[in-house]
Amino acid sequence: DPATVRFPVIVSDRGTPDGWIRYTARGPLVNRGTGDHFTVSNAAYVVFDNMDLSGGSGGHVFNLRQSENIRLRNLDIHDWGQVGVPSYTEHDLGRIVRKPGAWAVNDQAVFIGRGMRNTVVERCWIHDQNSRSVAWYYSHPYGQNAVTMVFPEEGTVLRWNDFIGSDEHRWNDGVTGYGNFREDGGFHRDADIYGNYMGFSNDDAIELDGGMRNVRCFDNRFERNYCG
């Protein structure tokens, strides 16, 4: 119930292959504080479906760790993340700062972290983030991403999503991956990325780095990104 929900919502439910647990909402869910919307850990067979999510800063909309068979589908994620102004000092190099010495970064719509197996993100619209990204003119881009992969185990699927920034509020990457030179970097293994639209990033539409195995990326459309 949007009137009574308190963030972050901690999810550790464990369903079964023939008995998934479903989270949904009757109306828009607005996080008026800091931190995650949903923190998911040690969960299994859980689906988050048909929700309008906005607000929140200093965390992730979905923070997924050490779980398996998690699905995010039919989600409208928008207007979240830290707000700041660009700073062009020698230290900040164009980055968005919330206050002196504090950069506005690392608020991801979907964070897929260590130990994640068989995560599916489908038919989601992730757009209009609050922060901005550094332009290459000043330094390597730095800012928000629609999806961030941080050493998942296996089986990630991104399909039929729209990850759309704008000229004023561009992504760092549409989808970013950690561990560019590690065997378990990026999507790690056994992943599919297809049928997505990714637009308006200052760096990559999608990072496909690291020693990935059996990772397929096909039938997507990438537009208005500065790198491939």
C-alpha positions as MATLAB code, in Angstrom:
seq = 'DPATVRFPVIVSDRGTPDGWIRYTARGPLVNRGTGDHFTVSNAAYVVFDNMDLSGGSGGHVFNLRQSENIRLRNLDIHDWGQVGVPSYTEHDLGRIVRKPGAWAVNDQAVFIGRGMRNTVVERCWIHDQNSRSVAWYYSHPYGQNAVTMVFPEEGTVLRWNDFIGSDEHRWNDGVTGYGNFREDGGFHRDADIYGNYMGFSNDDAIELDGGMRNVRCFDNRFERNYCG';
ca = [
       0.000    0.000    0.000;
       1.662    3.309   -1.065;
       0.220    5.022    2.010;
       1.910    2.705    4.505;
       5.088    1.415    2.833;
       8.365    2.253    4.579;
      11.674    2.232    2.723;
      13.855    0.347    2.338;
      11.648   -2.699    1.945;
      13.794   -5.667    3.026;
      13.030   -8.784    1.005;
      14.382  -12.217    1.925;
      11.342  -14.294    0.970;
      11.935  -17.676   -0.594;
       9.305  -19.005   -2.947;
       9.426  -22.177   -5.013;
       9.561  -22.938   -8.755;
       5.790  -23.468   -8.770;
       4.983  -20.874   -6.097;
       6.588  -17.494   -6.792;
       6.103  -14.608   -4.361;
       4.828  -11.449   -6.081;
       5.307   -7.845   -4.999;
       3.148   -5.158   -6.613;
       1.556   -1.821   -5.626;
      -1.833   -0.167   -5.921;
      -0.327    3.190   -6.870;
       2.976    5.064   -7.246;
       5.630    4.355   -4.625;
       7.651    7.474   -3.800;
      10.745    7.155   -1.619;
      11.029   10.513    0.128;
      14.159    9.572    2.046;
      17.577    8.108    1.357;
      18.646    4.550    0.649;
      17.129    1.736   -1.386;
      13.537    1.186   -2.364;
      13.973   -2.604   -2.199;
      16.917   -4.405   -0.627;
      16.832   -8.041   -1.748;
      19.171  -10.551   -0.129;
      19.064  -14.343    0.265;
      15.740  -14.440   -1.566;
      14.485  -16.861   -4.209;
      11.597  -17.046   -6.680;
      10.393  -13.491   -6.106;
       8.849  -11.252   -8.773;
       8.399   -7.479   -8.599;
       5.649   -6.559  -11.025;
       3.681   -3.558  -12.281;
       5.002   -0.731  -10.100;
       5.663    2.991  -10.514;
       8.801    3.862   -8.490;
      10.430    7.237   -7.930;
      12.364    9.273   -5.392;
      15.157    8.208   -3.083;
      18.844    9.056   -3.141;
      22.052    7.571   -1.832;
      20.948    4.034   -2.654;
      19.434    1.916   -5.406;
      15.853    1.411   -6.461;
      16.535   -2.350   -6.491;
      19.579   -3.607   -4.614;
      19.913   -7.314   -5.470;
      22.499   -9.533   -3.770;
      23.018  -13.222   -2.983;
      19.647  -14.271   -4.408;
      18.340  -16.457   -7.200;
      15.428  -16.428   -9.597;
      14.457  -12.781   -9.092;
      12.335  -11.066  -11.747;
      11.675   -7.375  -12.287;
       8.964   -6.760  -14.843;
       6.602   -4.010  -15.985;
       8.284   -1.380  -13.798;
       8.331    2.380  -14.414;
      11.417    3.743  -12.607;
      12.012    7.483  -12.817;
      13.078   10.655  -10.979;
      15.427    9.004   -8.491;
      18.977    9.637   -7.376;
      21.088   12.387   -5.924;
      20.824   15.968   -7.118;
      23.778   18.299   -7.419;
      25.588   20.780   -9.622;
      28.627   20.329  -11.865;
      31.980   21.361  -10.411;
      34.901   22.128  -12.696;
      37.731   22.152  -10.150;
      40.910   20.181  -10.792;
      39.647   17.605   -8.286;
      36.047   17.272   -9.506;
      36.669   17.472  -13.289;
      33.077   18.277  -14.158;
      31.474   15.763  -11.822;
      28.139   16.489  -10.180;
      28.595   17.307   -6.512;
      26.010   17.304   -3.721;
      28.284   19.302   -1.450;
      32.032   20.039   -1.459;
      33.947   16.776   -1.787;
      30.821   14.616   -2.213;
      30.032   13.454   -5.733;
      26.504   12.500   -6.744;
      26.965    8.953   -8.042;
      26.145    5.295   -7.479;
      22.362    5.587   -7.350;
      21.440    2.789   -9.745;
      17.961    1.857  -10.794;
      18.905   -1.836  -10.700;
      22.028   -3.096   -8.936;
      22.742   -6.771   -9.669;
      25.480   -7.805   -7.277;
      27.481  -10.761   -6.043;
      25.861  -14.158   -5.832;
      22.937  -13.283   -8.116;
      21.688  -16.184  -10.223;
      18.970  -16.117  -12.874;
      17.927  -12.476  -12.629;
      15.442  -11.321  -15.268;
      14.675   -7.654  -15.974;
      11.949   -7.363  -18.592;
       9.525   -4.787  -19.975;
      10.832   -2.074  -17.659;
      10.983    1.640  -18.483;
      13.898    3.298  -16.674;
      14.187    6.991  -17.446;
      14.555   10.602  -16.274;
      17.132   10.079  -13.537;
      17.870   13.090  -11.329;
      21.634   13.284  -11.743;
      23.803   13.966  -14.767;
      26.996   12.530  -16.204;
      30.378   14.092  -16.839;
      31.166   14.753  -20.487;
      34.292   13.251  -22.024;
      35.538   16.813  -22.520;
      36.420   16.937  -18.801;
      37.135   13.333  -17.796;
      35.820    9.815  -18.082;
      32.027    9.965  -17.716;
      30.791    9.516  -14.181;
      27.179    9.301  -13.100;
      24.064    7.168  -12.842;
      23.333    3.962  -14.773;
      20.055    2.216  -15.470;
      21.547   -1.189  -14.571;
      24.854   -2.008  -12.900;
      26.410   -5.477  -12.900;
      28.825   -6.112  -10.009;
      30.095   -9.696  -10.236;
      26.826  -11.642  -10.552;
      27.157  -15.400  -10.661;
      25.207  -16.362  -13.783;
      22.007  -16.298  -15.766;
      21.156  -12.594  -16.124;
      18.542  -11.703  -18.758;
      17.723   -8.141  -19.868;
      14.945   -8.131  -22.442;
      12.387   -5.748  -23.932;
      13.377   -2.802  -21.732;
      13.766    0.913  -22.460;
      16.675    2.588  -20.654;
      16.367    6.204  -21.753;
      18.214    9.264  -20.512;
      18.059   12.676  -22.138;
      20.447   15.290  -23.483;
      20.327   17.131  -20.160;
      20.359   14.061  -17.905;
      22.555   11.500  -19.609;
      23.654    8.146  -18.262;
      27.223    7.237  -17.527;
      26.362    3.867  -19.157;
      22.947    2.480  -19.933;
      24.220   -0.807  -18.480;
      27.584   -0.834  -16.742;
      29.752   -3.715  -15.580;
      32.526   -3.968  -13.024;
      35.722   -5.958  -13.417;
      36.775   -5.083  -16.965;
      39.887   -7.257  -16.660;
      38.554  -10.029  -14.413;
      37.339  -13.454  -15.470;
      34.088  -12.850  -13.583;
      33.662   -9.273  -14.816;
      30.611   -7.841  -16.525;
      27.740  -10.289  -16.902;
      30.123  -13.133  -15.988;
      28.407  -16.075  -17.717;
      25.233  -17.424  -19.329;
      23.418  -14.152  -20.032;
      21.092  -12.798  -22.705;
      20.539   -9.129  -23.614;
      17.972   -8.639  -26.363;
      15.087   -6.480  -27.551;
      16.184   -3.456  -25.507;
      16.423    0.231  -26.359;
      19.285    2.125  -24.677;
      19.798    5.802  -25.321;
      21.608    8.930  -24.138;
      24.752    7.810  -22.306;
      28.019    9.724  -22.175;
      30.032    6.513  -22.178;
      28.697    3.129  -23.296;
      25.218    2.033  -24.208;
      26.234   -1.246  -22.574;
      29.552   -2.471  -21.168;
      30.415   -5.974  -22.292;
      33.774   -6.305  -20.563;
      35.566   -8.935  -18.544;
      36.085  -12.605  -19.301;
      32.448  -13.326  -20.097;
      31.304  -16.753  -21.236;
      28.171  -17.563  -23.193;
      26.881  -13.988  -23.142;
      24.673  -13.011  -26.076;
      23.722   -9.447  -26.997;
      21.459   -9.182  -30.042;
      18.466   -7.374  -31.565;
      18.905   -4.268  -29.416;
      18.800   -0.625  -30.501;
      21.462    1.762  -29.199;
      21.129    5.475  -29.999;
      22.793    8.749  -28.971;
      25.540    7.160  -26.925;
      29.123    8.388  -27.190;
      30.702    4.925  -27.106;
      29.606    1.585  -28.513;
];
